Amino acid sequence: WKAVCRVTMLGLAAAAVAAAPLAADAAESFPSKPIVIYVGSAAGSPVDLYARKIAKLAEPYLKVPVQVQNREGGSSTIAMSAMLAQPADGYTLYGATRSITTVLVERDTGFTVEDFAYIVRSQVDPFVFAVPGSSPFKTLEEFVAAAKRQPGKFKVAGFGSGTPHHIAMQRFAQVAGFTYGWIPYDGGSAATAAAMGGHVDAVMTNPGQLRGKGNRIRGLAVTNPERIPSFPDIPTMRELGYPVTDLHWRGLVTKKGVPADRLEILHQAFKKAMETKEWEDFTEQQGQLSGYLDPKAFMQAAIEDTIDARAMLQRFGLIK
C-alpha cells in the first residue's frame, strides 16, 4: 500500500510539474478579460463615436469585449485621471485627442503626455467653423465683416478652454483681424448643440458634428488644406484668403508601464481594425482622414504637439 501511495504521489507531482508551464501561460495570457476605453466627452461626440467603432472592430482580434465608458468633465482630465488611476496592465485605455497636448499644458494636473504609453494614432480631421441654420451669415466673409464692425460681440462655442478647438479659433480670429467671446463646453456635441439652439453665434467643431443635422447648422469653412470629400461644398479657410491650417487627431493610449508585449498585442489588434472596410467607410462618413501612426511615431508627435501648444497658448496670452 505504501509503495502504491508513493507511486501515486510521484505521479501527481510529475503531472503538476508538467502542467505548471500551461498554468503560467494561462495566467499570463493577454487579454483574458474585458478591456475598457475611457472617453472624456459625451456619447455621440466625435471621440466617443471613434472609440466605440474601433472597439467593436478590434474585438475579433483581441477575443474579449472592449467597452467604452464616458467620464465627462474637466476638459477630459477626469477621464485621463481615471485611466491613470488604474493598474498599468493594459486593460484600461483612454480615447485620446490632440486636446491632451493643450489641456495638460494649460492645467496643473500632476501628469504630462509622457505619463502615457502610446498604442496607435488612428484619425486626423480638420476643424469646421459653423453657424446656426437660422444665422444671417451665409458665408465666412459675411461673418468676418460683421465681427470686425462689432468687436467682441459674437460668441463662439467650442470644446474646452485652451484646447486645439480654442487655439484653432484664436488663430483664425487673429489672421482675420477680429475679436470674439469664447464659450467653452465639455464636448464638441454640447458646443454644436448650443450653436444649433441659437445660444451662441458660431461654433468651432469637427466636421462629423455636422452630419445628420440638416439645415440646423451651416458649415462656413474648414481648416483642412483641401476640401473634405464628405463635405465638398464647405470651402477651406485658405481658399477664402485666411491662411489657417489646423488638424485634430484621435488615438488610443494607456498608462505608462504596461509591458511591451501587451502594448504590441493592443497595437496590432487596433491596427487590424483600421484595415477593415467598415473602418474605412466610417472614417469617410465622419468627414475624417486616415491618421495612422505606430506607438513610437505617435508618442513623438504628441511631444512635438505639446511643445507647439505651449508656444501657441503663450502667444495668445492663455498661459504665462
Coordinates of C-alpha atoms in Angstrom, one line a residue:
W1 CA 0.0 0.0 0.0
K2 CA 2.8 2.4 0.9
A3 CA 4.5 1.6 -2.4
V4 CA 1.3 2.3 -4.3
C5 CA 0.8 5.6 -2.5
R6 CA 4.4 6.6 -3.2
V7 CA 4.0 5.9 -6.9
T8 CA 0.7 7.8 -7.0
M9 CA 2.2 10.8 -5.2
L10 CA 5.1 10.8 -7.6
G11 CA 2.7 10.6 -10.5
L12 CA 0.7 13.6 -9.2
A13 CA 3.8 15.6 -8.6
A14 CA 5.1 14.9 -12.1
A15 CA 1.7 15.9 -13.5
A16 CA 1.7 19.1 -11.5
V17 CA 5.2 20.0 -12.8
A18 CA 4.2 19.2 -16.4
A19 CA 1.1 21.4 -16.0
A20 CA 2.9 24.3 -14.4
P21 CA 4.0 25.9 -17.7
L22 CA 0.5 25.6 -19.0
A23 CA -0.9 27.3 -15.9
A24 CA 1.7 30.0 -16.1
D25 CA 0.9 30.6 -19.8
A26 CA -2.8 30.8 -19.0
A27 CA -2.2 33.3 -16.2
E28 CA -0.1 35.4 -18.4
S29 CA -2.3 35.3 -21.5
F30 CA -3.4 38.7 -22.6
P31 CA -6.1 39.9 -22.8
S32 CA -8.1 37.5 -20.7
K33 CA -10.9 39.9 -19.5
P34 CA -12.8 42.9 -20.9
I35 CA -10.8 46.0 -21.9
V36 CA -12.3 49.4 -21.1
I37 CA -11.7 52.6 -23.0
Y38 CA -12.4 55.8 -21.1
V39 CA -13.7 58.8 -23.1
G40 CA -13.7 62.3 -21.8
S41 CA -16.8 63.6 -23.6
A42 CA -20.4 62.8 -24.0
A43 CA -22.0 59.9 -26.0
G44 CA -22.2 61.0 -29.7
S45 CA -19.2 63.2 -29.6
P46 CA -16.5 62.5 -32.3
V47 CA -14.1 60.8 -29.9
D48 CA -17.0 58.8 -28.4
L49 CA -18.0 57.6 -31.9
Y50 CA -14.4 56.9 -32.7
A51 CA -13.8 54.8 -29.6
R52 CA -17.0 52.8 -30.0
K53 CA -16.3 52.0 -33.6
I54 CA -12.7 51.0 -33.2
A55 CA -13.6 49.0 -30.0
K56 CA -16.2 47.0 -31.9
L57 CA -13.8 46.3 -34.8
A58 CA -10.9 45.2 -32.6
E59 CA -12.9 42.7 -30.5
P60 CA -12.5 39.8 -33.0
Y61 CA -8.7 40.2 -32.8
L62 CA -8.5 40.7 -29.0
K63 CA -11.1 38.0 -28.4
V64 CA -12.5 39.9 -25.4
P65 CA -15.2 42.6 -25.1
V66 CA -13.9 46.1 -25.5
Q67 CA -16.2 48.5 -23.6
V68 CA -16.4 52.3 -23.7
Q69 CA -17.1 54.4 -20.6
N70 CA -17.8 58.2 -20.8
R71 CA -16.2 60.2 -18.0
E72 CA -17.2 63.8 -18.9
G73 CA -15.8 67.0 -17.4
G74 CA -12.6 68.9 -16.7
S75 CA -11.8 69.2 -20.5
S76 CA -11.2 65.4 -20.4
T77 CA -8.9 65.4 -17.4
I78 CA -11.4 63.5 -15.4
A79 CA -11.3 60.6 -17.9
M80 CA -7.5 60.8 -18.1
S81 CA -7.1 60.8 -14.3
A82 CA -9.5 57.8 -14.1
M83 CA -7.4 55.8 -16.6
L84 CA -4.1 56.7 -14.9
A85 CA -5.6 55.6 -11.5
Q86 CA -5.9 52.0 -12.8
P87 CA -3.1 49.4 -12.8
A88 CA -0.6 49.5 -15.7
D89 CA -1.8 46.2 -17.1
G90 CA -3.3 47.2 -20.5
Y91 CA -6.9 46.6 -19.5
T92 CA -7.8 50.3 -19.2
L93 CA -7.2 52.7 -22.2
Y94 CA -8.0 56.3 -22.9
G95 CA -9.5 57.6 -26.2
A96 CA -7.1 60.5 -26.6
T97 CA -7.3 63.5 -28.8
R98 CA -4.9 66.3 -29.6
S99 CA -6.5 68.1 -26.6
I100 CA -4.2 66.2 -24.2
T101 CA -1.3 68.3 -25.6
T102 CA -3.0 71.5 -24.8
V103 CA -5.0 70.8 -21.6
L104 CA -2.0 69.3 -19.9
V105 CA 0.0 72.4 -20.7
E106 CA -2.7 74.8 -19.6
R107 CA -3.7 72.9 -16.4
D108 CA -1.6 71.7 -13.4
T109 CA -2.9 68.1 -13.4
G110 CA 0.1 66.5 -11.9
F111 CA 0.8 64.4 -15.1
T112 CA 2.1 65.1 -18.6
V113 CA 1.9 63.5 -22.1
E114 CA 5.0 61.5 -21.1
D115 CA 2.9 59.6 -18.5
F116 CA 1.1 57.7 -21.2
A117 CA 2.0 54.6 -23.2
Y118 CA 1.0 55.2 -26.8
I119 CA -0.9 52.4 -28.7
V120 CA -2.0 53.8 -32.0
R121 CA -3.0 57.1 -33.7
S122 CA -6.0 56.5 -35.9
Q123 CA -7.5 59.6 -37.3
V124 CA -6.9 63.2 -38.2
D125 CA -9.6 65.7 -39.1
P126 CA -9.8 69.4 -39.5
F127 CA -11.9 71.9 -37.6
V128 CA -15.0 73.4 -39.1
F129 CA -16.3 76.9 -38.3
A130 CA -20.1 76.8 -38.4
V131 CA -23.1 78.9 -37.6
P132 CA -26.7 78.1 -36.6
G133 CA -29.0 77.4 -39.6
S134 CA -31.0 80.5 -38.6
S135 CA -27.9 82.7 -38.7
P136 CA -28.0 85.6 -41.2
F137 CA -24.4 84.7 -42.2
K138 CA -24.3 82.6 -45.3
T139 CA -20.5 82.9 -45.9
L140 CA -17.4 83.2 -43.8
E141 CA -16.7 86.6 -45.3
E142 CA -20.1 87.9 -44.1
F143 CA -19.3 86.7 -40.5
V144 CA -15.8 88.3 -40.5
A145 CA -17.1 91.6 -41.8
A146 CA -19.8 91.7 -39.1
A147 CA -17.3 90.7 -36.4
K148 CA -14.9 93.5 -37.4
R149 CA -17.8 96.0 -37.3
Q150 CA -18.8 94.9 -33.8
P151 CA -15.6 93.8 -31.9
G152 CA -16.2 91.2 -29.2
K153 CA -19.9 90.9 -29.8
F154 CA -20.2 87.5 -31.2
K155 CA -20.0 84.4 -29.0
V156 CA -18.3 81.2 -30.4
A157 CA -18.7 77.8 -28.7
G158 CA -16.2 75.0 -28.6
F159 CA -14.7 72.2 -26.6
G160 CA -12.9 73.4 -23.5
S161 CA -10.6 76.3 -22.9
G162 CA -7.0 76.3 -24.3
T163 CA -7.8 73.3 -26.3
P164 CA -7.0 72.7 -30.0
H165 CA -10.5 73.9 -30.9
H166 CA -9.9 77.1 -28.9
I167 CA -6.4 77.5 -30.5
A168 CA -7.8 77.0 -34.0
M169 CA -10.4 79.7 -33.3
Q170 CA -7.8 82.1 -31.9
R171 CA -5.6 81.5 -34.9
F172 CA -8.5 82.2 -37.3
A173 CA -9.6 85.3 -35.5
Q174 CA -6.1 86.7 -35.4
V175 CA -5.5 86.1 -39.1
A176 CA -8.9 87.6 -40.0
G177 CA -8.5 90.5 -37.6
F178 CA -11.5 90.4 -35.3
T179 CA -12.2 89.7 -31.6
Y180 CA -14.9 87.5 -30.1
G181 CA -16.1 85.8 -27.0
W182 CA -15.1 82.1 -26.4
I183 CA -17.7 79.9 -24.7
P184 CA -16.2 76.6 -23.6
Y185 CA -18.2 73.4 -23.4
D186 CA -17.3 69.9 -22.1
G187 CA -17.5 68.4 -25.5
G188 CA -18.0 69.0 -29.2
S189 CA -21.5 67.7 -29.1
A190 CA -22.6 70.2 -26.4
A191 CA -20.9 73.1 -28.2
T192 CA -22.6 72.1 -31.5
A193 CA -26.0 71.8 -29.8
A194 CA -25.5 75.2 -28.3
A195 CA -25.0 76.6 -31.8
M196 CA -28.0 74.8 -33.2
G197 CA -30.1 76.1 -30.4
G198 CA -29.1 79.7 -31.1
H199 CA -27.4 80.1 -27.7
V200 CA -24.1 81.2 -29.4
D201 CA -23.4 82.8 -32.7
A202 CA -21.0 80.2 -34.0
V203 CA -19.0 77.1 -33.1
M204 CA -15.6 75.7 -33.9
T205 CA -16.1 72.0 -34.0
N206 CA -15.3 68.9 -36.1
P207 CA -16.9 68.1 -39.4
G208 CA -18.5 64.9 -38.1
Q209 CA -20.7 67.0 -35.8
L210 CA -22.5 68.5 -38.8
R211 CA -23.5 65.1 -40.2
G212 CA -27.2 64.4 -39.8
K213 CA -28.0 67.9 -38.6
G214 CA -29.6 69.0 -41.8
N215 CA -30.2 72.8 -42.1
R216 CA -30.0 73.3 -38.4
I217 CA -26.3 74.2 -38.7
R218 CA -24.2 75.6 -41.5
G219 CA -20.5 75.0 -42.1
L220 CA -18.8 78.1 -43.4
A221 CA -15.2 76.9 -43.7
V222 CA -12.8 74.0 -42.7
T223 CA -9.2 74.3 -41.6
N224 CA -8.0 71.5 -43.9
P225 CA -5.6 72.3 -46.7
E226 CA -8.1 70.9 -49.2
R227 CA -11.9 70.5 -49.2
I228 CA -13.1 67.3 -47.4
P229 CA -14.6 64.7 -49.8
S230 CA -17.6 64.1 -47.5
F231 CA -18.3 67.9 -47.2
P232 CA -17.3 69.1 -50.7
D233 CA -19.5 72.3 -50.5
I234 CA -17.7 73.7 -47.5
P235 CA -14.7 75.8 -48.6
T236 CA -11.3 75.9 -46.8
M237 CA -10.2 78.9 -44.9
R238 CA -7.1 79.0 -47.1
E239 CA -9.1 79.3 -50.3
L240 CA -11.1 82.1 -48.8
G241 CA -7.9 84.1 -48.1
Y242 CA -7.3 83.1 -44.5
P243 CA -4.0 81.1 -44.2
V244 CA -5.2 78.8 -41.4
T245 CA -4.4 75.1 -41.5
D246 CA -5.1 73.1 -38.3
L247 CA -5.8 69.4 -37.8
H248 CA -7.1 67.5 -34.8
W249 CA -6.3 63.8 -34.1
R250 CA -7.5 60.8 -32.2
G251 CA -5.9 57.7 -30.9
L252 CA -5.5 55.3 -28.0
V253 CA -3.2 55.5 -25.1
T254 CA -2.8 53.7 -21.8
K255 CA -0.8 54.1 -18.6
K256 CA 2.9 54.2 -18.8
G257 CA 4.4 50.9 -17.5
V258 CA 2.3 48.4 -19.4
P259 CA 4.5 45.5 -20.5
A260 CA 5.8 45.9 -24.1
D261 CA 4.3 42.6 -25.2
R262 CA 0.9 43.7 -24.1
L263 CA 1.2 47.1 -25.9
E264 CA 2.2 45.3 -29.1
I265 CA -0.9 43.0 -28.8
L266 CA -3.1 46.0 -28.4
H267 CA -1.4 47.9 -31.2
Q268 CA -1.7 45.0 -33.7
A269 CA -5.4 44.5 -32.8
F270 CA -6.4 48.1 -33.3
K271 CA -4.2 48.4 -36.4
K272 CA -6.0 45.4 -37.9
A273 CA -9.3 47.0 -37.0
M274 CA -8.3 50.1 -39.0
E275 CA -7.5 48.0 -42.1
T276 CA -11.2 46.8 -42.4
K277 CA -13.6 48.2 -45.0
E278 CA -16.0 49.1 -42.2
W279 CA -13.4 51.4 -40.6
E280 CA -12.6 53.0 -43.9
D281 CA -16.3 53.7 -44.6
F282 CA -16.7 55.1 -41.0
T283 CA -13.8 57.5 -41.4
E284 CA -15.1 58.8 -44.7
Q285 CA -18.7 59.1 -43.4
Q286 CA -17.5 61.2 -40.4
G287 CA -15.6 63.6 -42.6
Q288 CA -12.2 62.4 -41.2
L289 CA -8.9 61.4 -42.7
S290 CA -6.6 58.5 -42.0
G291 CA -4.0 59.4 -39.4
Y292 CA -2.2 56.1 -38.6
L293 CA 0.9 56.3 -36.5
D294 CA 2.7 53.5 -34.7
P295 CA 3.4 53.8 -31.0
K296 CA 6.9 55.4 -31.4
A297 CA 5.8 57.9 -34.0
F298 CA 2.6 58.7 -32.1
M299 CA 4.5 59.4 -28.9
Q300 CA 6.9 61.7 -30.8
A301 CA 4.1 63.5 -32.5
A302 CA 2.3 64.1 -29.1
I303 CA 5.5 65.5 -27.6
E304 CA 6.0 67.8 -30.6
D305 CA 2.4 68.9 -30.4
T306 CA 2.8 69.7 -26.8
I307 CA 5.8 72.0 -27.5
D308 CA 3.7 73.7 -30.2
A309 CA 0.7 74.0 -27.9
R310 CA 2.8 75.7 -25.2
A311 CA 4.1 78.2 -27.7
M312 CA 0.6 78.9 -29.1
L313 CA -1.0 79.3 -25.7
Q314 CA 1.7 81.7 -24.6
R315 CA 1.4 83.6 -27.8
F316 CA -2.3 84.1 -27.4
G317 CA -1.9 85.0 -23.7
L318 CA -3.8 81.9 -22.5
I319 CA -0.9 80.9 -20.2
K320 CA 2.2 82.6 -18.9

